[in-house]
Tab-separated table of C-alpha atoms in Angstrom:
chain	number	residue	atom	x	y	z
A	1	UNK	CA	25.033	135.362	105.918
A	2	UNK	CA	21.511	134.362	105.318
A	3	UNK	CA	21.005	132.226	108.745
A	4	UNK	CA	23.572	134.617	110.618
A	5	UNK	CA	21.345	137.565	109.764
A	6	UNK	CA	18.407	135.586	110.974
A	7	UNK	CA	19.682	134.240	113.879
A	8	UNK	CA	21.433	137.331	115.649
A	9	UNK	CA	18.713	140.105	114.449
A	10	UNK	CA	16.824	140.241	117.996
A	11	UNK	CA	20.304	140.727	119.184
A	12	UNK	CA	20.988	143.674	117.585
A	13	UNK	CA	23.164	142.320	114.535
A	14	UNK	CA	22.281	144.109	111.338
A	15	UNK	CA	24.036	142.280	107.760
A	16	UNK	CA	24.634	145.297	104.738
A	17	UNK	CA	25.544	143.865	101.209
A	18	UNK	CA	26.965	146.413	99.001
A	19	UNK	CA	27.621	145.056	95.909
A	20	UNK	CA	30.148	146.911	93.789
A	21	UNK	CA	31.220	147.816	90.477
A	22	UNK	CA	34.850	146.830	90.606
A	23	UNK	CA	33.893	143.087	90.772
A	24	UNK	CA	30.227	142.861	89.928
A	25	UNK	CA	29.070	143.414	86.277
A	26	UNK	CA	25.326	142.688	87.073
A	27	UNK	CA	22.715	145.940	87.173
A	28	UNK	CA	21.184	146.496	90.725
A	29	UNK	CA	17.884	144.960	89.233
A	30	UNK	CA	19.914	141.770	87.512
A	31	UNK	CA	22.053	141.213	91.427
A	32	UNK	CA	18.502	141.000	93.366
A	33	UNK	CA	17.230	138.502	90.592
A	34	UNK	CA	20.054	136.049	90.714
A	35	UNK	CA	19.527	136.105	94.600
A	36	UNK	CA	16.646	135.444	94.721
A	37	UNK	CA	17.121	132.747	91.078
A	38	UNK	CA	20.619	131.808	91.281
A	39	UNK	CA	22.285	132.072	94.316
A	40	UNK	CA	21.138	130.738	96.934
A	41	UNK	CA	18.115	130.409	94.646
A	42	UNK	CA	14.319	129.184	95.114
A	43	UNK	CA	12.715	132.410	95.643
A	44	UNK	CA	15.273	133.722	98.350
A	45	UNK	CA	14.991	137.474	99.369
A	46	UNK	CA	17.345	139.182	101.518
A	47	UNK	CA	16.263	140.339	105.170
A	48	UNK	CA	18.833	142.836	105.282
A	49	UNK	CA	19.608	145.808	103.102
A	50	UNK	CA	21.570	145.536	99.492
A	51	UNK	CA	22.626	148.846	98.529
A	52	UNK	CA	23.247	150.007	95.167
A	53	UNK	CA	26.513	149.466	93.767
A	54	UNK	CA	28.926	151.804	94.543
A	55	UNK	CA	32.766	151.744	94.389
A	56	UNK	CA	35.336	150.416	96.914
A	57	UNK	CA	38.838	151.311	95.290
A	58	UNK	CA	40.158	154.235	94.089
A	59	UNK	CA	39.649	158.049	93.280
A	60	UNK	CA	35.652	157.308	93.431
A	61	UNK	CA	35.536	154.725	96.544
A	62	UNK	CA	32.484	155.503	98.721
A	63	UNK	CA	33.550	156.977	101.938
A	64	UNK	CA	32.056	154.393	103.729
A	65	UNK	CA	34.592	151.687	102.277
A	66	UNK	CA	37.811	154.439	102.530
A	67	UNK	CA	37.231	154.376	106.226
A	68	UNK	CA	36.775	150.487	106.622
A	69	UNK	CA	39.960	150.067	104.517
A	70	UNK	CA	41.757	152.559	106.804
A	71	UNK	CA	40.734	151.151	109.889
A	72	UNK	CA	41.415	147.755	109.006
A	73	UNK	CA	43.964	147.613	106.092
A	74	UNK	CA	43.830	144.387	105.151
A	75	UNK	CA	42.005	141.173	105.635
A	76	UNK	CA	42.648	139.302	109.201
A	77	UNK	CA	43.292	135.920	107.968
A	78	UNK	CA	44.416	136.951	104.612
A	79	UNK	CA	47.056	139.679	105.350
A	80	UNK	CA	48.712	139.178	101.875
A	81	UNK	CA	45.756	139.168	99.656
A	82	UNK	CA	46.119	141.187	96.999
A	83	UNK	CA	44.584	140.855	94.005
A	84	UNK	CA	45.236	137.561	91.815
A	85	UNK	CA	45.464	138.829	88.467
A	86	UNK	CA	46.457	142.760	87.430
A	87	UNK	CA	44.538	142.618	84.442
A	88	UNK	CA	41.363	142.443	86.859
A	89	UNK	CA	42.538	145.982	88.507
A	90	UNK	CA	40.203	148.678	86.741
A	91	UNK	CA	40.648	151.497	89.182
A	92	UNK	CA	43.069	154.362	90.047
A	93	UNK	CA	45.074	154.869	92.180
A	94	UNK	CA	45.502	150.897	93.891
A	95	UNK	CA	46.568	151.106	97.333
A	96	UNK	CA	47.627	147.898	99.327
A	97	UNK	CA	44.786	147.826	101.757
A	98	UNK	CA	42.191	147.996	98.259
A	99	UNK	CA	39.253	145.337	98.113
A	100	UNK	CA	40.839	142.616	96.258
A	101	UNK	CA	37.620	140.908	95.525
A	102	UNK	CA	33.735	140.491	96.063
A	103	UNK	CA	32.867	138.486	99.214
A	104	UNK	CA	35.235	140.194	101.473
A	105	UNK	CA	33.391	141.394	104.744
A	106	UNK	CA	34.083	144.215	107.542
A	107	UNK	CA	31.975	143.495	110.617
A	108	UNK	CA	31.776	146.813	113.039
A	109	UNK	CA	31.429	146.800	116.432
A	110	UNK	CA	27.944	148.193	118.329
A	111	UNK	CA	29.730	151.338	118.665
A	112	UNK	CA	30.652	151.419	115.372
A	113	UNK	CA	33.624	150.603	115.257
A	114	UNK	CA	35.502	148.269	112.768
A	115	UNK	CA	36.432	145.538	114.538
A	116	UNK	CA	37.860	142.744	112.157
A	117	UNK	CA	38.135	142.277	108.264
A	118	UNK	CA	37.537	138.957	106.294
A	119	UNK	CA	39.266	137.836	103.179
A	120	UNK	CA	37.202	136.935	99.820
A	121	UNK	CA	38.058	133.203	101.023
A	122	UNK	CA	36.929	132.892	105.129
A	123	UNK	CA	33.463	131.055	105.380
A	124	UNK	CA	30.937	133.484	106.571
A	125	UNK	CA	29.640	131.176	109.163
A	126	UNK	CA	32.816	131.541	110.899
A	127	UNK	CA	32.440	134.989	111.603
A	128	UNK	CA	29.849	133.774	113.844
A	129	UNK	CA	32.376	133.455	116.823
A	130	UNK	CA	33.456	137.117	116.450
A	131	UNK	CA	29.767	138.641	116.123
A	132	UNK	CA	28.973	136.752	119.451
A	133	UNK	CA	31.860	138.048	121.153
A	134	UNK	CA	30.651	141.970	120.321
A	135	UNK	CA	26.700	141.011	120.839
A	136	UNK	CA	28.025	139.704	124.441
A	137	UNK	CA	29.164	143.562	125.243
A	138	UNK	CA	25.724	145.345	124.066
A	139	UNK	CA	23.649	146.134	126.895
A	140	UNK	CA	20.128	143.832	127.316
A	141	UNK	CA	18.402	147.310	127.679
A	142	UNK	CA	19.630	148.542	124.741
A	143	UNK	CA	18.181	146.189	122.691
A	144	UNK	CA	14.595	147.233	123.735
């Protein structure tokens, strides 16, 4: 995400990371330090924006993450994911196109559209293929 960010910014690409409460116990604070400690480590800092945590599934999801699950119900290389374990389900009410766990990503189109969503497990470098199919349709102008 790191390089992909970096690479397609002058493009027009623009990464989010929301972490969330229904898979991260970490404070906002304690989720920038092991980024920049952890993982990927040695002093990294994020050029894109990390929200605060918010939630994904149920009664209290963020209405940002109801409409990406709506639009694209489940993940497009993982259409059966569901979550591994029940005891890890801490929301109400679960619906089958839920986030079944951290790392999965939505990437929207320049119109902002959702265009195609990525299980837990699909290497984020891969995504790069899609991105530069959607960067091909945005306008040169537009990017000025």
């Amino acid at each position: 995400l790191i390089n992909v960010q970096a690479d397609e910014q002058p493009r027009g690409l623009s990464c989010l990371l929301y972490p969330h409460w229904q898979g991260e116990n970490a404070t906002n604070e304690e989720i920038l330090r092991s980024l920049e400690h952890v993982r990927p480590g040695n002093g990294y800092k994020p050029n894109f924006p990390v929200f605060e945590k918010c939630e994904v599934n149920g009664k209290d999801a963020h209405p940002l993450f109801t409409f990406l699950k709506e639009a694209l119900p489940f993940p497009h290389d993982d259409p059966s994911a569901l979550m591994t374990n029940p005891q890890y389900i801490i929301w109400s009410p679960v619906r089958r196109n839920d986030i079944s766990w951290n790392f999965e990503k939505f990437l929207i189109a320049p119109d902002g559209v959702p265009f195609k969503r990525y299980s837990r497990h699909f290497e984020t470098i891969k995504i790069q293929d899609d991105i530069e199919l959607l960067l091909q349709k945005v306008p040169k102008e537009a990017l000025q």
